[in-house]
Every structure is written in C-alpha cells, then in structure tokens.
Amino acid sequence: MDIFLVTIFFWNILHIQIKNFVNVSDPTIAKIKKILRNAFKTYSQNKFIVLGGIKLIVECDETVLSRRGIIRNPTSVDSNRRDTVWVLNAIDNSNERKFYIERIPNRAVMEITRSLENKILL
C-alpha cells in the first residue's frame, strides 16, 4: 500500500480530491479506506489504554453526529434516531494526554458505563 495514499487518508481529504490528486480508481480508494479503517479498529480494540488515576481528571463526553447537520441541543435528540451516530470520548488531563473514543449504540447510562468501566481508574 502506498504510504502517500495512507497520508492523504489521514489528512481527511474528500474522496473526489483523493481521486484527482493521486489519479487512482474509485475501487482502489474504497479498498484502502476499508483496510485502514479495519486496521485502526483492530489496533484500538487490542490496545488497552488506562485513563485516570490518583489526582488525575478524566473528561468524558458523548457526541452525536448527524447527516442532517448541526444538532443544537443533543440532549433533546432521541438516542435511537436512525440518521445519528453516538460517539463516546474520554480524555486524560495528565501530561501524556491519553484519550479513548468509541462508537456507542445509544447514550443510555448502561452503554456508557459498560464502555468506560475498563478504561478509567477510579
């Protein structure tokens, strides 16, 4: 796999921009994106990152992404709405600035707790 294509993918350039810039076919771009997505998913699932500890603060936030645009008041959005994706993220405010991010099915307390229970030291 061409390191140049990997770099472009991480720059978050649009599909059409990649196609014009590198001059590769649509199936090639889609294949490389899929390979990178799966590699990142496997890496993040296998890597155990512990956040927090004694006198360390961990900031947690759930974010909603939608194809309809900006959601001004995400607390009023139905968690099971079809065109939305909920993302849970946590950032360790230590010098290392470790973070954790995961897609969650909804923002129910049990889902968030299950996601964070093995990641944050109390």
PDB file of C-alpha atoms in Angstrom:
ATOM      1  CA  MET A   1       0.000   0.000   0.000  1.00  0.00           C
ATOM      2  CA  ASP A   2       1.333   3.390  -0.959  1.00  0.00           C
ATOM      3  CA  ILE A   3       2.336   5.481   2.081  1.00  0.00           C
ATOM      4  CA  PHE A   4       1.254   8.577   0.171  1.00  0.00           C
ATOM      5  CA  LEU A   5      -2.338   7.280  -0.032  1.00  0.00           C
ATOM      6  CA  VAL A   6      -2.300   6.483   3.680  1.00  0.00           C
ATOM      7  CA  THR A   7      -1.128  10.010   4.469  1.00  0.00           C
ATOM      8  CA  ILE A   8      -3.850  11.520   2.309  1.00  0.00           C
ATOM      9  CA  PHE A   9      -6.473   9.399   4.061  1.00  0.00           C
ATOM     10  CA  PHE A  10      -5.385  10.702   7.466  1.00  0.00           C
ATOM     11  CA  TRP A  11      -5.479  14.281   6.195  1.00  0.00           C
ATOM     12  CA  ASN A  12      -9.231  13.693   5.850  1.00  0.00           C
ATOM     13  CA  ILE A  13      -9.345  14.718   2.207  1.00  0.00           C
ATOM     14  CA  LEU A  14     -12.587  14.051   0.353  1.00  0.00           C
ATOM     15  CA  HIS A  15     -12.918  11.031  -1.936  1.00  0.00           C
ATOM     16  CA  ILE A  16     -13.050  13.136  -5.121  1.00  0.00           C
ATOM     17  CA  GLN A  17      -9.999  15.141  -4.006  1.00  0.00           C
ATOM     18  CA  ILE A  18      -8.011  11.930  -3.465  1.00  0.00           C
ATOM     19  CA  LYS A  19      -9.096  10.669  -6.877  1.00  0.00           C
ATOM     20  CA  ASN A  20      -7.968  13.852  -8.626  1.00  0.00           C
ATOM     21  CA  PHE A  21      -4.791  14.292  -6.583  1.00  0.00           C
ATOM     22  CA  VAL A  22      -3.391  10.764  -6.826  1.00  0.00           C
ATOM     23  CA  ASN A  23      -5.135   9.588 -10.001  1.00  0.00           C
ATOM     24  CA  VAL A  24      -6.346   6.211  -8.727  1.00  0.00           C
ATOM     25  CA  SER A  25      -9.662   4.474  -9.316  1.00  0.00           C
ATOM     26  CA  ASP A  26     -12.708   4.638  -7.036  1.00  0.00           C
ATOM     27  CA  PRO A  27     -12.480   0.939  -6.049  1.00  0.00           C
ATOM     28  CA  THR A  28      -8.823   1.410  -5.046  1.00  0.00           C
ATOM     29  CA  ILE A  29      -9.656   4.363  -2.801  1.00  0.00           C
ATOM     30  CA  ALA A  30     -12.565   2.480  -1.224  1.00  0.00           C
ATOM     31  CA  LYS A  31     -10.377  -0.595  -0.664  1.00  0.00           C
ATOM     32  CA  ILE A  32      -7.599   1.414   1.007  1.00  0.00           C
ATOM     33  CA  LYS A  33     -10.088   3.257   3.222  1.00  0.00           C
ATOM     34  CA  LYS A  34     -11.608  -0.070   4.296  1.00  0.00           C
ATOM     35  CA  ILE A  35      -8.179  -1.575   5.055  1.00  0.00           C
ATOM     36  CA  LEU A  36      -7.165   1.449   7.143  1.00  0.00           C
ATOM     37  CA  ARG A  37     -10.499   1.555   8.973  1.00  0.00           C
ATOM     38  CA  ASN A  38     -10.222  -2.141   9.875  1.00  0.00           C
ATOM     39  CA  ALA A  39      -6.574  -1.785  10.911  1.00  0.00           C
ATOM     40  CA  PHE A  40      -7.394   1.125  13.219  1.00  0.00           C
ATOM     41  CA  LYS A  41     -10.377  -0.747  14.673  1.00  0.00           C
ATOM     42  CA  THR A  42      -8.275  -3.853  15.371  1.00  0.00           C
ATOM     43  CA  TYR A  43      -5.485  -1.761  16.891  1.00  0.00           C
ATOM     44  CA  SER A  44      -7.820   0.174  19.164  1.00  0.00           C
ATOM     45  CA  GLN A  45      -9.634  -2.971  20.340  1.00  0.00           C
ATOM     46  CA  ASN A  46      -6.396  -4.773  21.183  1.00  0.00           C
ATOM     47  CA  LYS A  47      -4.662  -1.828  22.840  1.00  0.00           C
ATOM     48  CA  PHE A  48      -5.613  -1.385  26.483  1.00  0.00           C
ATOM     49  CA  ILE A  49      -5.379   2.271  27.467  1.00  0.00           C
ATOM     50  CA  VAL A  50      -5.958   3.116  31.113  1.00  0.00           C
ATOM     51  CA  LEU A  51      -7.128   6.641  31.780  1.00  0.00           C
ATOM     52  CA  GLY A  52      -7.119   8.472  35.081  1.00  0.00           C
ATOM     53  CA  GLY A  53      -5.541   7.587  38.392  1.00  0.00           C
ATOM     54  CA  ILE A  54      -4.693   9.346  41.635  1.00  0.00           C
ATOM     55  CA  LYS A  55      -5.291  13.112  41.339  1.00  0.00           C
ATOM     56  CA  LEU A  56      -5.936  12.847  37.596  1.00  0.00           C
ATOM     57  CA  ILE A  57      -9.074  14.153  35.946  1.00  0.00           C
ATOM     58  CA  VAL A  58     -10.727  12.362  33.030  1.00  0.00           C
ATOM     59  CA  GLU A  59     -13.195  14.344  30.958  1.00  0.00           C
ATOM     60  CA  CYS A  60     -15.931  12.256  29.312  1.00  0.00           C
ATOM     61  CA  ASP A  61     -18.346  13.418  26.663  1.00  0.00           C
ATOM     62  CA  GLU A  62     -20.884  11.840  24.375  1.00  0.00           C
ATOM     63  CA  THR A  63     -21.263  13.438  20.979  1.00  0.00           C
ATOM     64  CA  VAL A  64     -23.955  12.983  18.369  1.00  0.00           C
ATOM     65  CA  LEU A  65     -23.153  13.115  14.660  1.00  0.00           C
ATOM     66  CA  SER A  66     -25.921  13.528  12.111  1.00  0.00           C
ATOM     67  CA  ARG A  67     -26.289  13.781   8.361  1.00  0.00           C
ATOM     68  CA  ARG A  68     -28.899  16.479   8.864  1.00  0.00           C
ATOM     69  CA  GLY A  69     -26.350  18.982  10.120  1.00  0.00           C
ATOM     70  CA  ILE A  70     -25.619  20.531  13.491  1.00  0.00           C
ATOM     71  CA  ILE A  71     -27.752  19.395  16.398  1.00  0.00           C
ATOM     72  CA  ARG A  72     -28.019  22.421  18.654  1.00  0.00           C
ATOM     73  CA  ASN A  73     -29.422  20.575  21.685  1.00  0.00           C
ATOM     74  CA  PRO A  74     -28.250  16.932  21.643  1.00  0.00           C
ATOM     75  CA  THR A  75     -29.980  16.162  24.942  1.00  0.00           C
ATOM     76  CA  SER A  76     -33.329  16.522  23.168  1.00  0.00           C
ATOM     77  CA  VAL A  77     -32.424  14.021  20.423  1.00  0.00           C
ATOM     78  CA  ASP A  78     -33.832  10.505  20.536  1.00  0.00           C
ATOM     79  CA  SER A  79     -30.933   8.093  21.161  1.00  0.00           C
ATOM     80  CA  ASN A  80     -32.267   5.581  18.649  1.00  0.00           C
ATOM     81  CA  ARG A  81     -32.845   8.036  15.803  1.00  0.00           C
ATOM     82  CA  ARG A  82     -31.887   6.438  12.505  1.00  0.00           C
ATOM     83  CA  ASP A  83     -29.606   9.039  10.975  1.00  0.00           C
ATOM     84  CA  THR A  84     -27.468   9.744  14.039  1.00  0.00           C
ATOM     85  CA  VAL A  85     -24.292   8.192  15.415  1.00  0.00           C
ATOM     86  CA  TRP A  86     -23.322   8.494  19.083  1.00  0.00           C
ATOM     87  CA  VAL A  87     -19.634   8.690  19.948  1.00  0.00           C
ATOM     88  CA  LEU A  88     -18.227   8.425  23.465  1.00  0.00           C
ATOM     89  CA  ASN A  89     -14.864  10.030  24.133  1.00  0.00           C
ATOM     90  CA  ALA A  90     -12.720  10.405  27.220  1.00  0.00           C
ATOM     91  CA  ILE A  91      -9.558  12.487  27.620  1.00  0.00           C
ATOM     92  CA  ASP A  92      -6.991  12.101  30.390  1.00  0.00           C
ATOM     93  CA  ASN A  93      -5.739  15.527  31.513  1.00  0.00           C
ATOM     94  CA  SER A  94      -2.305  14.261  32.512  1.00  0.00           C
ATOM     95  CA  ASN A  95       0.889  15.234  30.690  1.00  0.00           C
ATOM     96  CA  GLU A  96       0.508  12.258  28.351  1.00  0.00           C
ATOM     97  CA  ARG A  97      -2.957  13.401  27.141  1.00  0.00           C
ATOM     98  CA  LYS A  98      -4.212   9.867  26.506  1.00  0.00           C
ATOM     99  CA  PHE A  99      -7.664   9.521  25.010  1.00  0.00           C
ATOM    100  CA  TYR A 100     -10.304   6.937  24.253  1.00  0.00           C
ATOM    101  CA  ILE A 101     -13.027   7.118  21.618  1.00  0.00           C
ATOM    102  CA  GLU A 102     -15.724   4.595  20.764  1.00  0.00           C
ATOM    103  CA  ARG A 103     -18.943   4.471  18.811  1.00  0.00           C
ATOM    104  CA  ILE A 104     -21.845   3.540  21.082  1.00  0.00           C
ATOM    105  CA  PRO A 105     -25.323   2.361  20.034  1.00  0.00           C
ATOM    106  CA  ASN A 106     -27.100   4.924  22.222  1.00  0.00           C
ATOM    107  CA  ARG A 107     -26.387   7.189  25.167  1.00  0.00           C
ATOM    108  CA  ALA A 108     -28.061   5.070  27.812  1.00  0.00           C
ATOM    109  CA  VAL A 109     -26.271   5.035  31.159  1.00  0.00           C
ATOM    110  CA  MET A 110     -25.604   1.292  30.900  1.00  0.00           C
ATOM    111  CA  GLU A 111     -23.933   1.651  27.491  1.00  0.00           C
ATOM    112  CA  ILE A 112     -21.682   4.469  28.667  1.00  0.00           C
ATOM    113  CA  THR A 113     -20.824   2.668  31.917  1.00  0.00           C
ATOM    114  CA  ARG A 114     -20.034  -0.592  30.109  1.00  0.00           C
ATOM    115  CA  SER A 115     -17.799   1.276  27.698  1.00  0.00           C
ATOM    116  CA  LEU A 116     -15.830   3.149  30.349  1.00  0.00           C
ATOM    117  CA  GLU A 117     -15.598   0.636  33.195  1.00  0.00           C
ATOM    118  CA  ASN A 118     -12.410  -0.992  31.898  1.00  0.00           C
ATOM    119  CA  LYS A 119     -10.779   2.224  30.724  1.00  0.00           C
ATOM    120  CA  ILE A 120     -10.835   4.586  33.704  1.00  0.00           C
ATOM    121  CA  LEU A 121      -9.094   4.030  37.035  1.00  0.00           C
ATOM    122  CA  LEU A 122     -11.087   5.302  39.985  1.00  0.00           C
TER     123      LEU A 122
END
